[in-house]
CSV table of C-alpha atoms in Angstrom, one decimal:
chain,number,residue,atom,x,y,z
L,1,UNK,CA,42.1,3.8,-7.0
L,2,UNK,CA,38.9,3.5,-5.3
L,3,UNK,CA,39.1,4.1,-1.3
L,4,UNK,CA,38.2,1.4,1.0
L,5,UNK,CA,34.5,3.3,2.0
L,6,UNK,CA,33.8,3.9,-1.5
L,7,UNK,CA,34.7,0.1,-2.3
L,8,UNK,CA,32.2,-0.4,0.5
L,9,UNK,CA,29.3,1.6,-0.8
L,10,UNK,CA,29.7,-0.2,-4.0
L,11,UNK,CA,29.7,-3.2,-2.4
L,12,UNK,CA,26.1,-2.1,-0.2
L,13,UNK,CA,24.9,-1.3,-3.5
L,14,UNK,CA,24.8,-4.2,-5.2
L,15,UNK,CA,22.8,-6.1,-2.6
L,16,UNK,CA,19.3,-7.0,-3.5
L,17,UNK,CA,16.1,-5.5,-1.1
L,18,UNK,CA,13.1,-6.7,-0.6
L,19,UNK,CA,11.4,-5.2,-3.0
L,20,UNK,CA,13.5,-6.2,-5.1
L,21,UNK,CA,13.5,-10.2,-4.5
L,22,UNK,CA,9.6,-9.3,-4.2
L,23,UNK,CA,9.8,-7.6,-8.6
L,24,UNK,CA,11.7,-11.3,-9.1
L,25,UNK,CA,9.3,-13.2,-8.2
L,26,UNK,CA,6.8,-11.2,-10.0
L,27,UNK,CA,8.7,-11.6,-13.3
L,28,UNK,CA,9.3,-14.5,-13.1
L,29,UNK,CA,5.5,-15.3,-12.6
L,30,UNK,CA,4.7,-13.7,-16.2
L,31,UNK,CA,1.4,-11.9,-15.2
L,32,UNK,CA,0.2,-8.6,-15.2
L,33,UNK,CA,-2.2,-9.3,-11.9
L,34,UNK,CA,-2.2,-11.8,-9.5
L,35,UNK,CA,-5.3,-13.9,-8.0
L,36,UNK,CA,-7.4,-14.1,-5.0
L,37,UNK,CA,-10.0,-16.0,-3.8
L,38,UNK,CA,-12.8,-13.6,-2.4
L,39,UNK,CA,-13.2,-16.1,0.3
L,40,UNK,CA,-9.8,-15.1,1.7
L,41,UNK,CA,-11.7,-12.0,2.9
L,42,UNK,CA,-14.9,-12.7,3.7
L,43,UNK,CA,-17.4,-16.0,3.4
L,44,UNK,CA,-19.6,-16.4,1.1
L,45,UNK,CA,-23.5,-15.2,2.0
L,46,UNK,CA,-24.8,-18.1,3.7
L,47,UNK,CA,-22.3,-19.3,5.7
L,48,UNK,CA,-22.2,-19.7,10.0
L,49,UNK,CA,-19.8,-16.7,9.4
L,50,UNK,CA,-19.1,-13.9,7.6
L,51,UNK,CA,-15.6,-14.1,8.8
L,52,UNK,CA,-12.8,-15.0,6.3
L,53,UNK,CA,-9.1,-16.0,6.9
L,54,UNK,CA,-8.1,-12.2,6.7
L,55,UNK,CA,-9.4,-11.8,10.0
L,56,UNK,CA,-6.9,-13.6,12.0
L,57,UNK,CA,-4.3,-12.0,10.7
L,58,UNK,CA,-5.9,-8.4,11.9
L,59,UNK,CA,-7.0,-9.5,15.0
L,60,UNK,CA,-3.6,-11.4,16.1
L,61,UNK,CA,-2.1,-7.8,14.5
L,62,UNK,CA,0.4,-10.4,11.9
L,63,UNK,CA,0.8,-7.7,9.8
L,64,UNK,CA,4.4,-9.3,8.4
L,65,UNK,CA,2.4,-12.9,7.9
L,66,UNK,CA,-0.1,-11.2,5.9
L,67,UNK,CA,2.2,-9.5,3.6
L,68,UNK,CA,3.9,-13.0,3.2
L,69,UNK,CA,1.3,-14.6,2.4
L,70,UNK,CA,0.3,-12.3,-0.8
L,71,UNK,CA,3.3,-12.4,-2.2
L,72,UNK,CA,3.5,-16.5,-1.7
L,73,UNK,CA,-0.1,-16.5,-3.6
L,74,UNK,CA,1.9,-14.3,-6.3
L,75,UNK,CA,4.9,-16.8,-6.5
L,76,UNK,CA,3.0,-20.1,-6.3
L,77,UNK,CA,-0.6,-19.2,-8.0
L,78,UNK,CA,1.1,-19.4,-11.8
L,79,UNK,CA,1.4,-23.2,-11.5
L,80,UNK,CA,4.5,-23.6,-13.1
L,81,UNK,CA,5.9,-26.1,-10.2
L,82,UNK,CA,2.5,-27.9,-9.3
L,83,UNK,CA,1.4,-24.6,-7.3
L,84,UNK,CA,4.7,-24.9,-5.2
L,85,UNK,CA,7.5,-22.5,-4.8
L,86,UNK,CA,11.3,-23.2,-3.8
L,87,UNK,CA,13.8,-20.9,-2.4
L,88,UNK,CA,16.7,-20.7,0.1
L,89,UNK,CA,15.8,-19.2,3.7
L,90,UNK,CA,17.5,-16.5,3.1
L,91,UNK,CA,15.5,-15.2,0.3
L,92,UNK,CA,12.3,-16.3,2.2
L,93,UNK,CA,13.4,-14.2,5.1
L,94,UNK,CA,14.2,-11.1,2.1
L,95,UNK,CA,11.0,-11.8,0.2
L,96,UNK,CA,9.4,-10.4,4.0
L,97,UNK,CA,11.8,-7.9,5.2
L,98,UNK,CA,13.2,-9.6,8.2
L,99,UNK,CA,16.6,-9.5,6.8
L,100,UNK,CA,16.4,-5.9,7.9
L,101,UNK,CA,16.0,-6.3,11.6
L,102,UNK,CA,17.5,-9.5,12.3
L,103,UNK,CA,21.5,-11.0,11.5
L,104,UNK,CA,21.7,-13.7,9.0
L,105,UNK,CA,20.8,-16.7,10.8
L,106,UNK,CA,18.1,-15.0,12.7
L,107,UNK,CA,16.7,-14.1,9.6
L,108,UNK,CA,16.6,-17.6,8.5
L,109,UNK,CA,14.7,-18.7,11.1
L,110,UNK,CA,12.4,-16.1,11.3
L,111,UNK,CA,11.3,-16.9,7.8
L,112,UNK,CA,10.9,-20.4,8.5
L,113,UNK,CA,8.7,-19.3,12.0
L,114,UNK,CA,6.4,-16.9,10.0
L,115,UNK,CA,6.2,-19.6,7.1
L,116,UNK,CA,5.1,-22.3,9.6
L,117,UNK,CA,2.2,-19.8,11.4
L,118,UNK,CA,0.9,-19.7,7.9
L,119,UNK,CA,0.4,-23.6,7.8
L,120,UNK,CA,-1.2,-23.4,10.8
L,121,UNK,CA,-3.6,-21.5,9.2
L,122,UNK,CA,-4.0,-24.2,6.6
L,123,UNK,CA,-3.1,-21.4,3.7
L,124,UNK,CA,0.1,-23.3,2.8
L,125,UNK,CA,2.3,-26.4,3.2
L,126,UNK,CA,5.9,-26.1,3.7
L,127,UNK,CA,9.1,-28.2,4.0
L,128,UNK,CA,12.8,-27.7,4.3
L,129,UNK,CA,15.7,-29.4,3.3
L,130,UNK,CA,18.6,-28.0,4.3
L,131,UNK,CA,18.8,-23.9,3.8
L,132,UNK,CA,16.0,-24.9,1.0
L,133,UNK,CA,12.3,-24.6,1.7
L,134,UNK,CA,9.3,-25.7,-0.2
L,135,UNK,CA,6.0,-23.7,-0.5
L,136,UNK,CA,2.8,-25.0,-1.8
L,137,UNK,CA,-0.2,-22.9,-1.5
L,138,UNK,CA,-3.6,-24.6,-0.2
L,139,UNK,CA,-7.4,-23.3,-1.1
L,140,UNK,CA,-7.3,-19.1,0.6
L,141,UNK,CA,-10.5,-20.0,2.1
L,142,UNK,CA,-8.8,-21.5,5.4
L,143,UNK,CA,-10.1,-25.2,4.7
L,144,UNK,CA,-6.7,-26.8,4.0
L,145,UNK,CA,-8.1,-28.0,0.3
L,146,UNK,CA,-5.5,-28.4,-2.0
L,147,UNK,CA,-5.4,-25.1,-4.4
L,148,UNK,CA,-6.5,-24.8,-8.0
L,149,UNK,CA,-6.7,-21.4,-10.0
L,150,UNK,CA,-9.9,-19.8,-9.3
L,151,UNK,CA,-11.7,-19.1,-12.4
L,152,UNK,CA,-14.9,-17.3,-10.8
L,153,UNK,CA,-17.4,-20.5,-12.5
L,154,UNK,CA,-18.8,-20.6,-9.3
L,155,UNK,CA,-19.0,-18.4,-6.2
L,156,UNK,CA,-16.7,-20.1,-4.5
L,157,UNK,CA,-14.1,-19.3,-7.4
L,158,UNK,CA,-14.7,-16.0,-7.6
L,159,UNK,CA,-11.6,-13.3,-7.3
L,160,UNK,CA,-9.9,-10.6,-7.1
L,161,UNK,CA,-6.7,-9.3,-8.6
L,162,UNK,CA,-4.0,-7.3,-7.2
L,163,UNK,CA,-1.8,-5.6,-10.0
L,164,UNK,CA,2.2,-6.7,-9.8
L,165,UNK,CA,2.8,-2.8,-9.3
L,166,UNK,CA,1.1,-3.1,-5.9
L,167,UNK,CA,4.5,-4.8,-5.3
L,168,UNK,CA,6.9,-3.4,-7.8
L,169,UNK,CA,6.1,0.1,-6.8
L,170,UNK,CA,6.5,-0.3,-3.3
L,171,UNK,CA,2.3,0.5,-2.4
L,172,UNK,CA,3.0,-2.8,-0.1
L,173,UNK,CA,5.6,-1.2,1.8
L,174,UNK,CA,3.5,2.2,2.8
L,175,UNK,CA,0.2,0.1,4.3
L,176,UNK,CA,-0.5,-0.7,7.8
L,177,UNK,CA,-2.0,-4.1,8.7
L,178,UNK,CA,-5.7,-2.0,8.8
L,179,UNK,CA,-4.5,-0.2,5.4
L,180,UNK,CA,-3.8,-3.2,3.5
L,181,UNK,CA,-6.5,-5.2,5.3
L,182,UNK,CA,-9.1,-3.2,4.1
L,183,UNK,CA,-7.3,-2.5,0.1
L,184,UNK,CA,-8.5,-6.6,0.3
L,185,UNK,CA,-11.8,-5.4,1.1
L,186,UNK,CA,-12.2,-2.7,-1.5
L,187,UNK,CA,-10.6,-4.5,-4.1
L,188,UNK,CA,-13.3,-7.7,-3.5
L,189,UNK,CA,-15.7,-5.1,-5.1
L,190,UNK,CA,-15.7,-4.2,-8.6
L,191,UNK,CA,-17.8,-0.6,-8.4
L,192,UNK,CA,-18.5,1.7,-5.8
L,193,UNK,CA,-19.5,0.5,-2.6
L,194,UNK,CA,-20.3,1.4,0.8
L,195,UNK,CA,-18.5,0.2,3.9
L,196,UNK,CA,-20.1,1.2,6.9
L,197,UNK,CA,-17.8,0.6,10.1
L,198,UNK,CA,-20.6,-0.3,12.2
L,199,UNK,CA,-21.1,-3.7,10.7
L,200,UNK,CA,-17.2,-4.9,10.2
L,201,UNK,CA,-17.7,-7.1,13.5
L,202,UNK,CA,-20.4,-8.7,11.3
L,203,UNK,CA,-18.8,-9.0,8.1
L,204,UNK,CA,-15.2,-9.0,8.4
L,205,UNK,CA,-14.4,-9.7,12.3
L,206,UNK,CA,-12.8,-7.2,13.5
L,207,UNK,CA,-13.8,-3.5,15.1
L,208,UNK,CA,-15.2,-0.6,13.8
L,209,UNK,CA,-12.0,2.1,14.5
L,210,UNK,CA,-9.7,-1.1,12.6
L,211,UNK,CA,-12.0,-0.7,9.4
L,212,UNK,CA,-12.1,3.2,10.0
L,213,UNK,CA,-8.3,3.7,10.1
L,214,UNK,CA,-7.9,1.5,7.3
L,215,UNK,CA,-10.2,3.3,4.7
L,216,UNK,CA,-8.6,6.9,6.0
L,217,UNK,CA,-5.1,5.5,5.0
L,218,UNK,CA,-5.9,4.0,1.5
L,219,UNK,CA,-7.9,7.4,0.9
L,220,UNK,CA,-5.1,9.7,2.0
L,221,UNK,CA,-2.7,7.7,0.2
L,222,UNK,CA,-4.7,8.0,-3.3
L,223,UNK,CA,-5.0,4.2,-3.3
L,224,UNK,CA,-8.8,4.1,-2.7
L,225,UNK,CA,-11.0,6.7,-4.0
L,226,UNK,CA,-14.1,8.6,-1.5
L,227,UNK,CA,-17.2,9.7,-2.6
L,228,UNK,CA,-20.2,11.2,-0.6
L,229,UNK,CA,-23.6,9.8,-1.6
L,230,UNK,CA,-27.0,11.8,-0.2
L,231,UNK,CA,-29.6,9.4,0.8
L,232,UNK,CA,-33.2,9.9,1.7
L,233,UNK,CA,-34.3,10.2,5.6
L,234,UNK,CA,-37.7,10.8,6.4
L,235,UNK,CA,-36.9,11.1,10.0
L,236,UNK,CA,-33.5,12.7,9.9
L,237,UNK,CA,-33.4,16.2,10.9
L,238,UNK,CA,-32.4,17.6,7.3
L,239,UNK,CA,-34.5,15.0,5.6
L,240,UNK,CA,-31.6,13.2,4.3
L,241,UNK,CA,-28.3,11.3,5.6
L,242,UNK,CA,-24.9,11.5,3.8
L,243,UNK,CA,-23.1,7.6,3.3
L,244,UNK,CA,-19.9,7.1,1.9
L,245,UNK,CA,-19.1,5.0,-1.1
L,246,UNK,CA,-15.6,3.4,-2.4
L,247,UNK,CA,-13.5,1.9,-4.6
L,248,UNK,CA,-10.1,1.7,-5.9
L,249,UNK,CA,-8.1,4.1,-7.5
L,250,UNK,CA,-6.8,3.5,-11.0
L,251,UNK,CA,-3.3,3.0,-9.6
L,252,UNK,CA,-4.3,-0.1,-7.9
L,253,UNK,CA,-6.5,-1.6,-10.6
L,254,UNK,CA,-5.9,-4.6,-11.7
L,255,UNK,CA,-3.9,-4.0,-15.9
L,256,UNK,CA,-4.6,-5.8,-18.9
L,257,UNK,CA,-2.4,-8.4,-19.9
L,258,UNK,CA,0.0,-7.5,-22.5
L,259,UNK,CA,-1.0,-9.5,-25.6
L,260,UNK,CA,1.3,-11.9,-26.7
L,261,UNK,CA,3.7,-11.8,-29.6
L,262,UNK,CA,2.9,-13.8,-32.5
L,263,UNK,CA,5.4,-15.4,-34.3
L,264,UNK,CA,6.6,-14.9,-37.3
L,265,UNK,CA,5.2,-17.3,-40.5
L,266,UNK,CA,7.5,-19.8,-41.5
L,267,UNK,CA,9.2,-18.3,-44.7
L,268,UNK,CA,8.6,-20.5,-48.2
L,269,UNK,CA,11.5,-21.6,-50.4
């Protein structure tokens, strides 16, 4: 017979994480990669400002809303439910970690707090009846449009994809809010491209040492890969400067899509 602590440890055991709620959701969703307006990250060229909806979420240092908020994009963006996702609190509040530092109902209504900041941001609607709450995911562009699955016809539309491994593998987890702010960033492009920290202010909103702290982490994580690029200076001591160029690494491209099984011909008498 099993003692009462090994009972116990079974018990622990069987409980589901975060991560794990996070791979449900995923699998349920039945894609490879997940979708993102560009325009969550920065504006369009052309607009009053460069800024996008990622920037409140760095400056205000919501590091727990902004995880939230990609995996809400990952369970609503399929469209099985009219863009709209249902769950009880409790899940909400495991589907963002704060079931690990806070007691049940604390949890519940920490979920239901973060969810709420979120539709003050215009990202999302959200409801409750009951322990249940409704999700429905507005435009990522901040303007409180209703959503519709970007298709990249127009600027506007244009996207990027984070693979469901970004999740299922945990990368999520090891990213601080400048880490995974700036994995956006990179993944927005689709080649090599240069980032200088002078100009976040400009282009993304927030400062310089924010973007610089960000790139070191995805770098010395392996999730973004570095390369040094020689560039001609007539006035520069050496005659030339040294820039730096990114992009992500092949663990956090986007996959293909697994084809899908065709079905067997109806057999003939």
């Amino acid at each position: 017979m099993k003692t009462t602590a090994t009972a116990k440890q079974d018990m622990q055991g069987d409980v589901a994480t975060g991560r794990d709620t996070r791979t449900a959701v995923l699998d349920r969703s039945i894609r490879t990669n997940v979708p993102l307006r560009k325009t969550f990250v920065q504006a369009n060229r052309g607009s009053v400002s460069r800024h996008g909806p990622l920037k409140d979420f760095v400056t205000g240092r919501d590091l727990r809303g902004l995880r939230a908020y990609l995996i809400i994009v990952a369970a609503c963006s399929n469209g099985d439910n009219g863009w709209s996702t249902t769950h009880d609190s409790a899940v909400w509040s495991r589907l963002m970690d704060i079931h690990e530092t806070a007691v049940s109902q604390s949890a519940r209504t920490g979920a239901w707090r973060a969810l709420r900041r979120l539709e003050e941001r215009n990202l999302i609607e959200c409801s409750r009846s009951g322990t249940k709450i409704t999700v429905t995911l507005l435009r990522e562009d901040g303007t409180g449009k209703p959503y519709d699955r970007p298709v990249g016809d127009r600027e506007e539309n244009r996207f990027l994809q984070i693979p469901n491994t970004f999740w299922a593998q945990g990368r999520d987890e090891k990213l601080s809010l400048p880490g995974l702010a700036l994995f956006l960033v990179v993944a927005r492009e689709k080649h090599w491209v240069a980032l200088p920290a002078e100009r976040a202010p400009e282009w993304y909103g927030w400062s310089p040492d924010t973007h610089e702290r960000g790139l070191k982490q995805l770098v010395d994580l392996g999730f973004v890969l570095k390369r040094a690029i020689k560039k001609k200076a007539p006035f520069a001591p050496l005659g030339y400067t040294i820039a730096h160029e990114y992009r992500r690494a092949l663990i956090t491209m986007p996959r293909k899509s697994k084809p899908k099984k065709k079905s067997a011909p109806p057999t003939t008498a």
